Structures are given as structure tokens and as C-alpha cells.
């Protein structure tokens, strides 16, 4: 690793940590039980929203009602986005006259954007009208993020409230999240991005004539959009030459801001944050990376503030960093070291004044190794899924890191709200084992962890794992599943494993290399996304419901402290052990085999 | 039940033999189904056996010998788990048998009325009902649980307590309870039967020690859920490995897909079999440790709750201080010789057979030498202590020596038209402030001085309390003393709090207040007036010598009637949880080494490069897999003693305890299997099984 790599990572982490407290304490005010300067500020707008929606803001909901409201709201959102995609050809703001999206792709996208996954089987600039993007997808970017935060807030109330059955009002939490957190922050980020050159308009696409004719190979696709392969299994290509370049336009900046802030990750353009109109400069790249972690990191502080012990929040944040930082350095180091298969050849892969060195395949030269590697780690640690480099082109070990970060259950920062409540499920499991080891019925934040909590927490921890291994098995066993694989062998297996891991943990980033806009993949991944998001959230709400009803156990010297470095190490170990034990065999057949083979020259 | 060590060792051999037999009986699928982890192993064993038959028939997916050995060791894994449980149960069963021996059906002398001379009908004890009156005479076995209504007797309770020295049981007071199965050695009593057949203490005890394992405790249920979820995810991870492997073989174009035998071996190695196998043994052994500490708990839940206790209510007398106060000084009134005071006090205490009285005599003798006993005895007329006068003393000729608490003596002096000199009053108050008890001694209307009686705090008790504090447990001293005395003793003993002038109502209120703050309260008691507080406390230990009401109200009975045992009970409760947690950690940590053994072996034909993961340099793929399976089975056997004995428990703060156990069982759990698997692999090579 070069000094440049080190500096970029350290500066990023330092700026992030400086922002945790201000953002976190602001969010704590938003969700405070009593009115304060923040909630008074928007009280009038809130009242109007509630009156229009017919919501009684004072009404507190039990966990079942809260979960039902959340689920209903999200299903309605899915239906709306589905319908919008299917009828976009008849609606305005469609200058490129895109046709209706296919049913399977529309369904996949609807689930994807509602579940905060933002897996994209489609290419934005060649599929979606401006209206669909702005009213369907952008709105869902806000609402899916707000849903995650609302569920988290209810879960935190489960810990902080004592002897009550209610967790708050879903509609109020949703409204406040959107109004006080997501809207203002996206406005700031959008403006910053626009200043860097991110486009924001509703113009038709620009057509430019290039000086030089460009020729390239285009894969031949059949009527269903699947790539055609020849007898040897290689994709059939057609040689094309053109002097026309189409420059896509659109309201990108507003969507990019919330795509990052809400850990959504769905790019306005197909190339996502690698596209120069979505992420033009190193500074915009830095802003985007910061936007991804801003809310998940801040929520840790909010959590501490809401449960009345800020150290608890810092401990959770420390746990996330303990896993995130080494993996990030590992990823960047692997990329900087370059492809092991090329070692010993007459290739200079060292960083110098003239080149970044290392493995630059699939990376943007304006970002280089560090900013691409860091982005890849951030986007997969958080369940964002935006990419500024092609993960398929990472070195085997470099590719292992993003894949594994997702497989850990998206709890290392994770999705806004969902990452932290996932981490709290891990904390409950960790506390349970640790509590036994100190000889007391385990308790976390003064609440006794008993059979019901254990059932829900282990469900939340294991559900994504189960989805990944089962759906990967389904994919590799079905011809439709393996048909989309671009590279056979261990790397092809990695591509499938990555796609399923991404969907089953609501990340949404794509390894690439796998053609997924097929009915099989659209349906399989939609199932993954749906089940990873909602049953897990409901399990956590159920746990919160039972926790809220419990009385608070006072702390004593016999109570296991959950804010110490020891607990941080323990919690990190539990997260890593569950992730490692579940996925090690599968990873051995993918990236690990690939790495070992490249290293030995196969 | 304390058995002499020699018989216990003999018993152990019999126990092992019995457990070995039981291990096979427990292979029944119905029993296995109750433990999800071991049920998976059971199914796997059956599957590999079928695979072996298939191989014998010539269609094997792997070498017959290899399948045979894997299958054999899977069965061993099950048997070892069963053996652990059977061994833990065995002790209880042996005790239950011994107890059953003492539950003989005897011909009871049923009385028509609660009088010794009432007509007797000989009735089998099995037909006695609550409310019947029975006469029990020397040599008779007590036919059932009950309360003595008339008389007193010495009773041999060794059948229940294991203690051979007879105890006195008498009507009235807190020592009126008798237990069925014990034997009256001398005198006679008339008792009222308080329990119907099948509900007696002995019956409960038998079902307790026998059926300890039958009902899972809440914490055990939560842990079982966690283990079941882990098992499920490993089941999925292993089952899906087959399609992954088939795909990889197709893609790479070389090697063979993973065999079912290897998949099953991997699965059994990964699921938490170690803790799964030992879980019920740990619970039973915890109960067993209670029983060996001579404490009978009414449920496993109570034992578990003991580990969570936040507040310990301890009676001062007998727990914190030696049973009795002792005289330590004479403070003579102005104008009175100390010797004079000592003589009078000694005289007044001579007939007082209480330890306090005796200590006064002893102190006087030590200071001034004993006077001629017989000379005075002839003329002396002793005045016993009564609840009305609250004084005792002696009348010798014209002398009327009285001793008693200050207020009682003051009243006596007023009746004698005298009053307490202010200086004596101050002396008495000084004594009280020191935490000692002042007794004022008067002769007629003349005040002689103050006797200082002091509570002797038990040796080492202060250190125990310091330990408790480190564990986060508050100790509270309960005493009938006035607040001043109580405060002084509390400071000396190092308790965190005290409850002075404690009435049963005050105790009950204190417990309720603590519980309102969500603290778990433990206490012990013996009297009927303790019963409400015992019923309210979360962990309530009744003394076996106590009344029936107290025993009914508590959820544990201490057969030794030793109030200090509460501290031990807390330790046993904690130890049980710690053992569970530590072995769970160990079990999961083991998986890392097993992966390193099995993954390269399973996929080496497809991706030879994966052999780089074979860090233990195991000889062949087959020996690697077999070594992991054998290690997985043997570790159960090695850990049985730990499961039965419990993880060593030290009174440390939660953080320190966690660090220590994580280091030993977490880090140890990672390292040990690397060594163990390598050693087994070397042995397999040595025996040509590789």
C-alpha cells in the first residue's frame, strides 16, 4: 500500500468520526419523546401531513400494529412502483419514449427499491422514464430509508422503554425521518454534487458526433434479452463501429444524494457512481462515500443517546469499525498488490508518480486504487450497493472483501436503520453467550434476554445466511441460473454467490459479469430481497415489543458491561464467526480457490 | 446425602456401569428428538450406516472402510452424549433409591384426638391424611410429614440429611416439624400429619433428584433455541455444498463432487455437538451439586435464579455472627467494685443454660476465679426469663439479683421505688453504640453495673461479603437488634446494608421494595413468621429444622439448616450458567480448526490449490475428515468431568470473569482442536487407517 492509500482512508475515517456526534445527537432530538427545538420547527408541516393522511399522531402502536403499518406501507409502495413502470409509456416526462418495463423486471425493481436494496437488473438510462425515476424510484429511495430508520427507532424504544406495550407511531416516525433527516441532508448533498458537475435536468439525451470512429464488440442478445452463446459456451458478439455518442441526461443529482444517504445505491445511470455524470470528481466521490456512512454511523450515537448511555452507542460503532477498517485495508492492499497471476511477468505494477500501480482493471482513473477500494468496502459494508468500480474486476481477495462484508449480514454500518437493528440482534446473541459465561441470566441495556428474544434475534441473524446459501444452491442447480454466468469456473461461482449475497442482504451492488435481467434471476432475487427485509424487520419489532414490556434490571458489578473494549471484541467475534462459519465452504469454492490458483499460476 | 467417600467411590463404579447401559437405551429416537442438535447427529448416524450397507453391496460412493469408520464414530458421538447424561442422572437415581428405602410403609399409631392417651388405631402410613394425629414413640419411624403438637423427642434424621447426630424436635416454636422416614430415638411425640401420601417432603425430594432433567429451565430453553438455530444454518450450509460442489466440478472440469459421507462428517463436526451433548448433563449436575451441598431445590428454575440474585438477606444470628452473644466486660456502677458486679452477674447466670448465660459465668471465672458453687446453690432460688419481665436472676436470701435489658431493668427499679443512675445509663448507651448489648445488673434497688455482651462476627465472613460485592451482590443483615447495635455489627461484618428491629412485616416490605426495583432477592428462614417473606423472596431457602410452614413457603430446603449456605447456593447457580456458556463458546470455537481439516480434504480433487489451507498437514483427505470426526466425539468424553463438576468459579467482577472465560474457552477452543486433530491424524497414520 502506498502512502496515498493510507492518507485517503485515514482522512475519510477522521471526517466521518467528527460528524458522528453532531448528526447522531440531531437525530436523537428528532425521535425524542418530548417536543424540542427540532420537532417544534416542523410541527406545522407535520400537522398538515397527518391531517391529510388521516393519522392520529398521538396514537402509540404495539409491535404488531407497528409491523403491520410498516408492511402495508411498503407493499403499497411496491405496487405503485410496479404499476408506474408498466405504464410509463403513456405518462409524461419520457422524452426517450421508453416502453413498459417487462413484468419480471418491474416486479424485481419494485421489491428492490422498496426493500432498500436497489438491486438493478435494468440499465437506468435505457429503461426508465424521468417520471419513473423521479416519482417512483427516488420517492422509494426516501421511503425505504425512512422505513429502516423507523423500525430501528421502534427497536431502540424496546430497549429504552420500561414496562409498556407500545413502541411509538410508525407514521410519525416515518414522517419525521423524511422531514427532518432525509430531506434536508439530501438537499445539502445534492447541491454539493451539482457543484461538482452532477447533472440535474429533464432534457432529452444529447447526441454528439465524435472525431474518431469507435468500434467495439457488442454481445448478441435474443428476443428475451439473454445473451446468445455459441456451441463452446462463449457469448456471440457482433462487431460495431460508430461515430455517434449519446450523452444521457436527467434529474441525477437529487437521486444520487438520497441514493447515498439512504444507503439505497440504485444508480441513475447504469454505470452508477462510476459514471462521470453521477460522480465526476474525487471530491464528489468523497462526498458520496461520506454520505453512505453518515446516517448509519450517526444512528449509533442516536442509539446511545436514546437508551440513556452514550457509551453503548460508541461501543457499537467501535465494533463496526473493528471489522470495517482491517477489511478495507485488506481490500486496498490486495488491489494495490495487483493480480497475483501477473507477478513475475515483466509488468510494472508499482505505484509511482505516473501510475497508480496495482490492479486498475474496472476502476476509474480519476479515483485510482484507494478511492475505488475504499468505495467498494463502504458500499458493501453499508447496504448501499452503489459502485464506482466494477467489483467483478477486483482481485480474488479484493473481491472477497465486499462479498463477505455483505454476507456478514449488512450489520457493519449496514442499511440506514436496518444495519443497526441487525447489529443489535447480533449484540443480543453475543450478550446471551457472554452473560452465561459470567453466570447470570443475560441482560442487555437492563433488559433480560430470554427465550423469546433469543428466538427473534437468532432468526434475524440467520435468515439472511439461510437465504444466501439456499438461493445460491438453486441458482447453480438450474440451467437458467448458470446461463447468465460470463466467466466459468471459480470466478463464475463467485459471480452467482455475490449476486445472491447482495440481494439477500439488501445491498444491491452487483459483481457484474452475470446477466441478471432474466425472468429467473429477477424472480429469485426479488424473493431474496423481500424475505431478507421484512421478516427480519418484523422479528426485530417482535423482540422490541417483548423487551419494552419488560422491567429494567438495575446495573450491578455482576452485570456484564456492554460498553467495554472486551465486549466490542466479543461482539465483533460473534459477527465474524457467524459469517465465517456459514460462508467459508462457499467462499472456498469461489474467491479463495481463485486466489490460491492465481497465486500458484493456474 | 453425604456418603462416606469410600462408598461414594464404590458407587461411582456402579454408576459408570449403569450409565454405560443407559447410554444405549437412550439411543431411542423418541428420546433423541428432544435435543435438536443430537437428533441431527442421530439422523446422520443412521444415514452413514445406510451408506455403509450400500458400499458393502458394492455401490459405495467412497471406500467401504472409510464410511464404516465415519459411521462408527458418529454412533460413538451419540453414545458419549448419552453417557454424559446418564452419568449425571445416575447420581440422582442412586440417591432416589436410597431415599425410597427410607420410605417404608409403617404401621402408624393413629390417635382419635391430639392427646397421648387417646385410643390408638394402627393404620398403614399410606392411608394417613393431612389432619390425622399420630403417636410416635421411641424406636418408631415417623409415618409422614407433620408438626409436633404435644411432646418432644430426639430424632434421627440421617435418612434425610445424612447427618448422624440426633436432633431435638418439640412442640411449639420453630423446631416442631418432623419429616416422614426419620426415626424417633427417645421419648414420644404426638404429631399432626400435614401432607397426604405422595405429597410428602420425601416424595418431593425423590422426584426432584430423579427427575431433575425432565423439565428444561428457561435459560436452558433459550440456549437450546440458539443451538437449534446454529444447527439449522450449518445444516443448510452443508446441504447446499453438494450443488456448489457439483457446479464447481462441472466448471473446473476435474475432480468429483463431495460425497454424502464427507458432507455428513462436516455437518456433525460443525453443529455444536459438544454443548448439545453436555447440555442436559450440566443442568442435572447443577442440581446434583445442590443436593450434595445438602440443599433440595424444588425446581431447576430456582437453582438458576440463585445465580441471578442481586440481594442477599442474611439473618445476623448464626449467619454473620456466631450463634450467641458473649460476655466480654463488666462495667461497674460508681461505688461498686467490679468484682462485686462480676459475682452478682455470675450468681444470676448460674442457672441460665443459654450460651449467653454460660459466657457470663466463664468470664467471671476468668477474671476473678469461680466461687464455691455448691455453697450457694442450696439457698438460691432462680428466677427464669419471662416475656413479661424480660429479666432473669436469682433470689439468694435477702438478695434479689436481676439482669436484663436497660428498659426492663428501669421498669423493675421503678417498682422498687428506685431509679437507674444517669452514669450507668450512659455506660449502657456507650456499650450499645459499640454494637454490643448492655445488660444492667441490679441487686434489689441497687444498680451494680453493666454487663457487656458482644456479638462475635464469624471469622472470614467479611471476606465472603467482599467477594459478594465484587460479584455485584448486595448483602443485607437482618436483625432484631436496635439500629445502633445493628449498625455497629454491620460495619464490623462488612455488609452493605442492614435491617434493624426487623419484624416479619418489615422483612416482607424490604423484599417487596427491593423487588420493585427489579432486584432478585434471596433469603433464608426457619420460623413460621418467616413464611410470608420466604414466599415473597425469589430464592428462599428454608432450614430443614424449621417449621413446615417455612418449608412450604421456600423453594429450597437446606438439610443442614446452615444459613451461610445461601452464599454457596448462589455460587452453584452461577457455576451452572458459566459452564453452559463456556462450553457453548468452546463448541463454536472448535469449528474453525475443523474447517481447516475438512474443506481442503473435501474439495482437493476439484481445486488442488485449496490444499494450501491444510495447515495441519493432515496425511490424506480421508484421515483429515476422520480425525475431525473422532476429535469431535472424543472431546465430549474429555469434557464430561468438567460438565459434571462445573467450570471453576471465582468471585470476580463480570468483566474480569468474561475475559478469563473467553481466554480459556474461546481461545482454548480455537487452539485445542488444531492440536487434537493433528494428534489423532498421526495416530491414524500409525495404525494404517489413513
Coordinates of C-alpha atoms in Angstrom, one line a residue, chain A residues 102-475:
Chain A
X102 CA -41.1 -6.2 -18.6
X103 CA -43.3 -7.7 -15.8
X104 CA -40.5 -9.7 -14.1
X105 CA -38.0 -6.8 -14.2
X106 CA -40.7 -4.3 -13.0
X107 CA -41.5 -6.7 -10.1
X108 CA -37.8 -7.1 -9.3
X109 CA -37.3 -3.3 -9.3
X110 CA -40.4 -2.7 -7.2
X111 CA -39.3 -5.0 -4.5
X112 CA -35.7 -3.9 -4.9
X113 CA -36.4 -0.2 -4.2
X114 CA -39.0 -0.8 -1.5
X115 CA -36.6 -3.1 0.4
X116 CA -33.8 -0.5 0.3
X117 CA -31.8 -3.0 -1.8
X118 CA -31.8 -1.1 -5.1
X119 CA -30.6 -4.1 -7.0
X120 CA -30.8 -3.1 -10.6
X121 CA -31.4 -5.7 -13.2
X122 CA -32.1 -2.9 -15.7
X123 CA -30.0 -0.1 -17.1
X124 CA -31.5 3.2 -15.9
X125 CA -30.7 5.4 -19.0
X126 CA -32.1 2.8 -21.4
X127 CA -35.2 1.6 -19.5
X128 CA -36.7 4.2 -17.1
X129 CA -38.5 7.4 -18.0
X130 CA -37.7 10.5 -16.0
X131 CA -41.1 10.2 -14.3
X132 CA -40.4 6.7 -13.2
X133 CA -37.0 7.6 -11.9
X134 CA -38.2 10.7 -10.0
X135 CA -41.7 9.8 -8.8
X136 CA -41.2 6.0 -8.5
X137 CA -37.6 5.3 -7.7
X138 CA -36.5 8.5 -6.0
X139 CA -39.5 8.6 -3.8
X140 CA -38.9 4.9 -2.8
X141 CA -35.3 5.9 -2.0
X142 CA -36.6 8.2 0.6
X143 CA -39.3 5.9 1.9
X144 CA -37.4 2.7 2.1
X145 CA -34.7 4.5 4.1
X146 CA -37.2 6.1 6.3
X147 CA -38.8 2.7 6.9
X148 CA -35.5 1.3 8.0
X149 CA -34.9 4.2 10.4
X150 CA -38.5 4.0 11.8
X151 CA -38.1 0.3 12.5
X152 CA -34.8 1.0 14.2
X153 CA -36.3 3.7 16.4
X154 CA -39.0 1.3 17.5
X155 CA -36.5 -1.3 18.3
X156 CA -34.4 1.2 20.3
X157 CA -37.6 2.2 22.2
X158 CA -38.0 -1.5 23.1
X159 CA -34.7 -1.2 25.0
X160 CA -35.3 2.2 26.4
X161 CA -39.0 2.0 27.5
X162 CA -39.9 0.1 30.6
X163 CA -43.0 -1.9 31.3
X164 CA -45.1 -0.6 28.3
X165 CA -46.5 -2.4 25.4
X166 CA -46.2 0.3 22.8
X167 CA -43.3 1.3 20.5
X168 CA -44.4 4.5 19.0
X169 CA -46.3 5.5 15.9
X170 CA -45.0 4.3 12.6
X171 CA -46.5 7.1 10.6
X172 CA -44.9 9.8 12.9
X173 CA -41.5 8.1 12.8
X174 CA -41.7 7.8 9.0
X175 CA -42.7 11.4 8.6
X176 CA -40.1 12.8 11.0
X177 CA -37.3 10.7 9.4
X178 CA -38.2 12.0 6.0
X179 CA -38.9 15.6 7.0
X180 CA -36.1 16.3 9.4
X181 CA -33.3 13.9 8.4
X182 CA -33.5 12.7 4.8
X183 CA -34.9 15.8 3.0
X184 CA -32.5 18.4 4.5
X185 CA -29.4 16.2 4.2
X186 CA -30.2 15.3 0.6
X187 CA -30.7 18.9 -0.3
X188 CA -27.2 19.7 1.0
X189 CA -25.6 16.7 -0.6
X190 CA -27.4 17.4 -4.0
X191 CA -26.1 20.9 -4.1
X192 CA -22.6 19.8 -3.3
X193 CA -22.8 17.2 -6.1
X194 CA -24.2 19.7 -8.5
X195 CA -21.3 22.0 -7.7
X196 CA -19.1 19.2 -8.9
X197 CA -20.9 18.7 -12.1
X198 CA -23.5 16.1 -11.5
X199 CA -26.3 16.6 -13.9
X200 CA -29.8 17.8 -12.8
X201 CA -32.3 18.4 -15.6
X202 CA -35.2 16.9 -17.6
X203 CA -33.7 17.4 -21.0
X204 CA -33.6 14.8 -23.8
X205 CA -30.4 12.9 -24.3
X206 CA -27.6 14.8 -26.1
X207 CA -26.2 13.3 -29.3
X208 CA -22.6 14.2 -30.0
X209 CA -20.5 13.3 -33.0
X210 CA -17.1 12.0 -32.1
X211 CA -14.0 12.9 -34.1
X212 CA -12.8 9.4 -34.3
X213 CA -15.0 6.4 -35.1
X214 CA -15.1 3.9 -32.2
X215 CA -15.5 0.2 -32.9
X216 CA -16.5 -2.3 -30.3
X217 CA -17.9 -5.8 -29.8
X218 CA -21.5 -5.9 -28.8
X219 CA -22.9 -9.2 -27.3
X220 CA -25.8 -10.5 -29.4
X221 CA -29.0 -10.9 -27.4
X222 CA -32.0 -13.0 -28.2
X223 CA -35.6 -11.7 -28.0
X224 CA -35.7 -12.1 -24.2
X225 CA -32.6 -10.0 -23.8
X226 CA -30.5 -13.1 -22.8
X227 CA -27.0 -13.3 -24.3
X228 CA -26.7 -15.7 -27.2
X229 CA -23.9 -18.3 -26.7
X230 CA -22.2 -20.5 -29.3
X231 CA -21.6 -24.2 -29.1
X232 CA -18.5 -23.7 -27.0
X233 CA -20.5 -21.7 -24.4
X234 CA -18.8 -18.4 -25.4
X235 CA -21.1 -15.4 -25.9
X236 CA -21.7 -14.4 -29.5
X237 CA -20.6 -10.9 -30.3
X238 CA -21.2 -8.5 -33.2
X239 CA -18.6 -6.0 -34.4
X240 CA -20.0 -2.5 -34.4
X241 CA -18.5 0.8 -35.4
X242 CA -20.0 4.3 -34.6
X243 CA -19.2 8.0 -34.6
X244 CA -22.2 9.0 -32.5
X245 CA -22.1 9.3 -28.8
X246 CA -25.3 9.6 -26.7
X247 CA -25.0 11.6 -23.6
X248 CA -27.7 10.7 -21.1
X249 CA -29.3 13.5 -19.1
X250 CA -31.8 13.7 -16.3
X251 CA -32.5 14.7 -12.7
X252 CA -29.5 12.8 -11.4
X253 CA -28.1 14.8 -8.6
X254 CA -31.3 14.7 -6.5
X255 CA -31.5 11.0 -6.8
X256 CA -27.8 10.4 -6.3
X257 CA -27.9 12.3 -3.0
X258 CA -30.6 10.1 -1.5
X259 CA -29.2 7.0 -3.1
X260 CA -26.1 7.5 -0.9
X261 CA -27.7 9.0 2.2
X262 CA -30.4 6.3 2.3
X263 CA -27.9 3.5 1.6
X264 CA -30.1 2.7 -1.4
X265 CA -27.4 2.5 -4.1
X266 CA -29.6 2.5 -7.2
X267 CA -27.7 4.4 -9.8
X268 CA -29.4 6.9 -12.0
X269 CA -27.3 5.6 -14.8
X270 CA -26.3 2.0 -15.4
X271 CA -22.7 2.6 -14.5
X272 CA -23.8 4.0 -11.2
X273 CA -21.2 6.1 -9.4
X274 CA -18.5 5.2 -12.0
X275 CA -20.5 7.4 -14.4
X276 CA -18.9 10.8 -14.8
X277 CA -22.4 12.5 -14.7
X278 CA -23.1 10.8 -11.4
X279 CA -19.7 11.1 -9.8
X280 CA -17.5 13.4 -11.7
X281 CA -14.6 14.3 -9.4
X282 CA -12.6 12.9 -6.5
X283 CA -14.3 15.4 -4.2
X284 CA -17.8 14.3 -5.3
X285 CA -16.5 10.7 -4.7
X286 CA -15.5 11.7 -1.2
X287 CA -18.9 13.3 -0.6
X288 CA -20.7 10.3 -1.8
X289 CA -18.6 7.9 0.4
X290 CA -19.3 10.2 3.4
X291 CA -23.0 10.3 2.6
X292 CA -23.2 6.5 2.7
X293 CA -21.9 6.1 6.2
X294 CA -23.2 9.4 7.6
X295 CA -26.6 8.2 8.8
X296 CA -25.6 4.6 9.8
X297 CA -22.7 5.9 11.9
X298 CA -24.7 8.7 13.3
X299 CA -27.5 6.3 14.3
X300 CA -25.1 4.5 16.6
X301 CA -24.8 7.7 18.6
X302 CA -28.5 8.3 18.4
X303 CA -29.0 4.8 19.8
X304 CA -26.7 5.5 22.8
X305 CA -28.5 8.8 23.4
X306 CA -31.9 7.2 23.3
X307 CA -31.1 4.4 25.7
X308 CA -29.5 6.9 28.0
X309 CA -26.0 5.6 27.9
X310 CA -23.9 7.1 25.0
X311 CA -21.1 4.6 25.7
X312 CA -23.3 1.9 24.4
X313 CA -23.6 3.7 21.0
X314 CA -19.9 4.2 20.8
X315 CA -19.3 0.6 21.6
X316 CA -21.5 -0.5 18.7
X317 CA -19.7 2.0 16.4
X318 CA -16.4 0.7 17.5
X319 CA -17.4 -2.9 16.8
X320 CA -18.3 -1.8 13.2
X321 CA -15.0 -0.1 12.8
X322 CA -13.1 -3.0 14.2
X323 CA -14.4 -5.2 11.4
X324 CA -14.5 -2.5 8.7
X325 CA -11.1 -0.9 9.0
X326 CA -8.9 -4.1 8.6
X327 CA -11.1 -5.4 5.8
X328 CA -10.8 -2.1 4.0
X329 CA -7.1 -2.0 4.3
X330 CA -7.1 -5.7 3.2
X331 CA -9.1 -4.8 0.1
X332 CA -7.0 -1.8 -0.9
X333 CA -3.8 -3.7 -0.2
X334 CA -5.0 -6.6 -2.4
X335 CA -5.8 -4.2 -5.2
X336 CA -2.6 -2.3 -4.8
X337 CA -0.7 -5.6 -5.0
X338 CA -2.3 -6.4 -8.3
X339 CA -3.2 -9.7 -9.9
X340 CA -1.1 -12.5 -8.4
X341 CA -1.1 -14.3 -11.7
X342 CA 0.8 -11.4 -13.2
X343 CA 3.6 -11.5 -10.6
X344 CA 6.9 -12.4 -12.1
X345 CA 6.0 -11.1 -15.5
X346 CA 7.6 -8.1 -17.0
X347 CA 4.8 -5.8 -15.8
X348 CA 5.4 -2.8 -13.5
X349 CA 2.5 -2.8 -11.0
X350 CA 4.1 -0.4 -8.6
X351 CA 2.6 2.9 -7.7
X352 CA 4.6 5.8 -8.9
X353 CA 4.1 9.4 -10.0
X354 CA 3.0 8.3 -13.4
X355 CA 0.6 5.4 -12.5
X356 CA -1.4 4.2 -9.6
X357 CA 0.0 0.7 -10.0
X358 CA -1.8 -2.4 -8.8
X359 CA -5.0 -3.7 -10.4
X360 CA -6.6 -0.9 -12.3
X361 CA -9.0 -3.1 -14.3
X362 CA -12.5 -1.9 -13.9
X363 CA -11.5 1.2 -12.0
X364 CA -11.9 4.8 -13.0
X365 CA -8.6 6.6 -13.4
X366 CA -10.0 9.7 -11.7
X367 CA -10.4 7.7 -8.5
X368 CA -7.5 5.3 -8.6
X369 CA -6.9 2.3 -6.3
X370 CA -7.6 3.9 -2.8
X371 CA -10.8 5.7 -3.7
X372 CA -12.1 2.7 -5.6
X373 CA -11.2 0.2 -2.9
X374 CA -12.5 2.4 -0.1
X375 CA -15.7 3.0 -2.0
X376 CA -16.1 -0.8 -2.6
X377 CA -15.7 -1.5 1.1
X378 CA -18.0 1.3 2.2
X379 CA -20.7 0.5 -0.3
X380 CA -20.8 -3.2 0.7
X381 CA -20.3 -2.6 4.5
X382 CA -23.3 -0.3 4.4
X383 CA -26.0 -1.9 2.4
X384 CA -25.7 0.8 -0.2
X385 CA -24.6 -1.0 -3.3
X386 CA -23.6 2.0 -5.4
X387 CA -20.4 1.3 -7.1
X388 CA -17.7 3.4 -8.6
X389 CA -15.7 0.5 -9.9
X390 CA -16.5 -2.9 -11.3
X391 CA -16.3 -5.4 -8.5
X392 CA -16.1 -8.2 -11.0
X393 CA -12.6 -6.9 -11.9
X394 CA -11.3 -6.8 -8.3
X395 CA -8.6 -9.3 -7.5
X396 CA -9.9 -12.5 -6.0
X397 CA -9.1 -11.4 -2.4
X398 CA -10.2 -7.9 -3.1
X399 CA -13.5 -9.2 -4.4
X400 CA -13.8 -11.5 -1.3
X401 CA -13.9 -8.5 1.0
X402 CA -17.1 -6.8 -0.5
X403 CA -18.8 -10.2 -0.8
X404 CA -18.0 -11.1 2.8
X405 CA -19.0 -7.7 4.1
X406 CA -22.4 -8.3 2.7
X407 CA -22.5 -11.9 4.0
X408 CA -21.9 -10.6 7.5
X409 CA -25.5 -9.6 7.4
X410 CA -25.1 -6.0 6.5
X411 CA -24.5 -5.0 10.1
X412 CA -21.2 -3.3 9.6
X413 CA -22.9 0.1 9.3
X414 CA -25.4 -1.7 7.0
X415 CA -28.5 -0.1 5.7
X416 CA -29.8 3.1 7.4
X417 CA -31.7 1.7 10.4
X418 CA -31.6 -1.9 9.3
X419 CA -27.8 -2.2 9.8
X420 CA -28.0 -1.1 13.4
X421 CA -31.1 -3.2 14.3
X422 CA -29.3 -6.1 12.6
X423 CA -26.3 -5.4 14.8
X424 CA -28.5 -5.2 17.8
X425 CA -29.7 -8.8 17.0
X426 CA -26.0 -9.8 17.0
X427 CA -25.5 -8.0 20.3
X428 CA -28.3 -9.9 21.8
X429 CA -26.8 -13.2 20.8
X430 CA -23.3 -12.0 22.0
X431 CA -24.8 -10.8 25.3
X432 CA -26.5 -14.1 25.7
X433 CA -23.3 -16.2 25.3
X434 CA -21.3 -13.7 27.4
X435 CA -23.9 -13.4 30.0
X436 CA -23.9 -17.2 30.5
X437 CA -20.1 -17.0 30.9
X438 CA -20.4 -14.6 33.8
X439 CA -23.0 -16.7 35.5
X440 CA -26.1 -14.5 35.2
X441 CA -29.3 -14.6 33.1
X442 CA -28.1 -12.5 30.3
X443 CA -29.3 -8.9 30.1
X444 CA -28.7 -6.1 27.5
X445 CA -29.2 -2.5 28.4
X446 CA -31.1 -3.6 31.5
X447 CA -33.4 -6.0 29.8
X448 CA -33.3 -9.7 30.4
X449 CA -32.7 -11.7 27.3
X450 CA -34.9 -14.8 27.5
X451 CA -36.2 -17.5 25.1
X452 CA -38.4 -15.2 23.1
X453 CA -35.7 -12.6 22.5
X454 CA -33.3 -15.4 21.6
X455 CA -35.7 -16.8 19.1
X456 CA -36.2 -13.5 17.4
X457 CA -32.6 -12.4 17.5
X458 CA -31.3 -15.7 16.1
X459 CA -34.0 -15.6 13.4
X460 CA -32.8 -12.1 12.4
X461 CA -29.1 -13.2 12.4
X462 CA -29.6 -16.4 10.5
X463 CA -32.3 -15.5 8.0
X464 CA -30.0 -13.7 5.5
X465 CA -27.5 -16.5 5.8
X466 CA -30.1 -19.1 5.0
X467 CA -31.3 -17.1 2.0
X468 CA -27.8 -16.8 0.6
X469 CA -26.9 -20.5 0.8
X470 CA -30.3 -21.8 -0.4
X471 CA -30.7 -19.4 -3.3
X472 CA -27.1 -19.8 -4.4
X473 CA -27.8 -23.6 -4.5
X474 CA -31.0 -23.1 -6.5
X475 CA -29.1 -20.9 -9.0

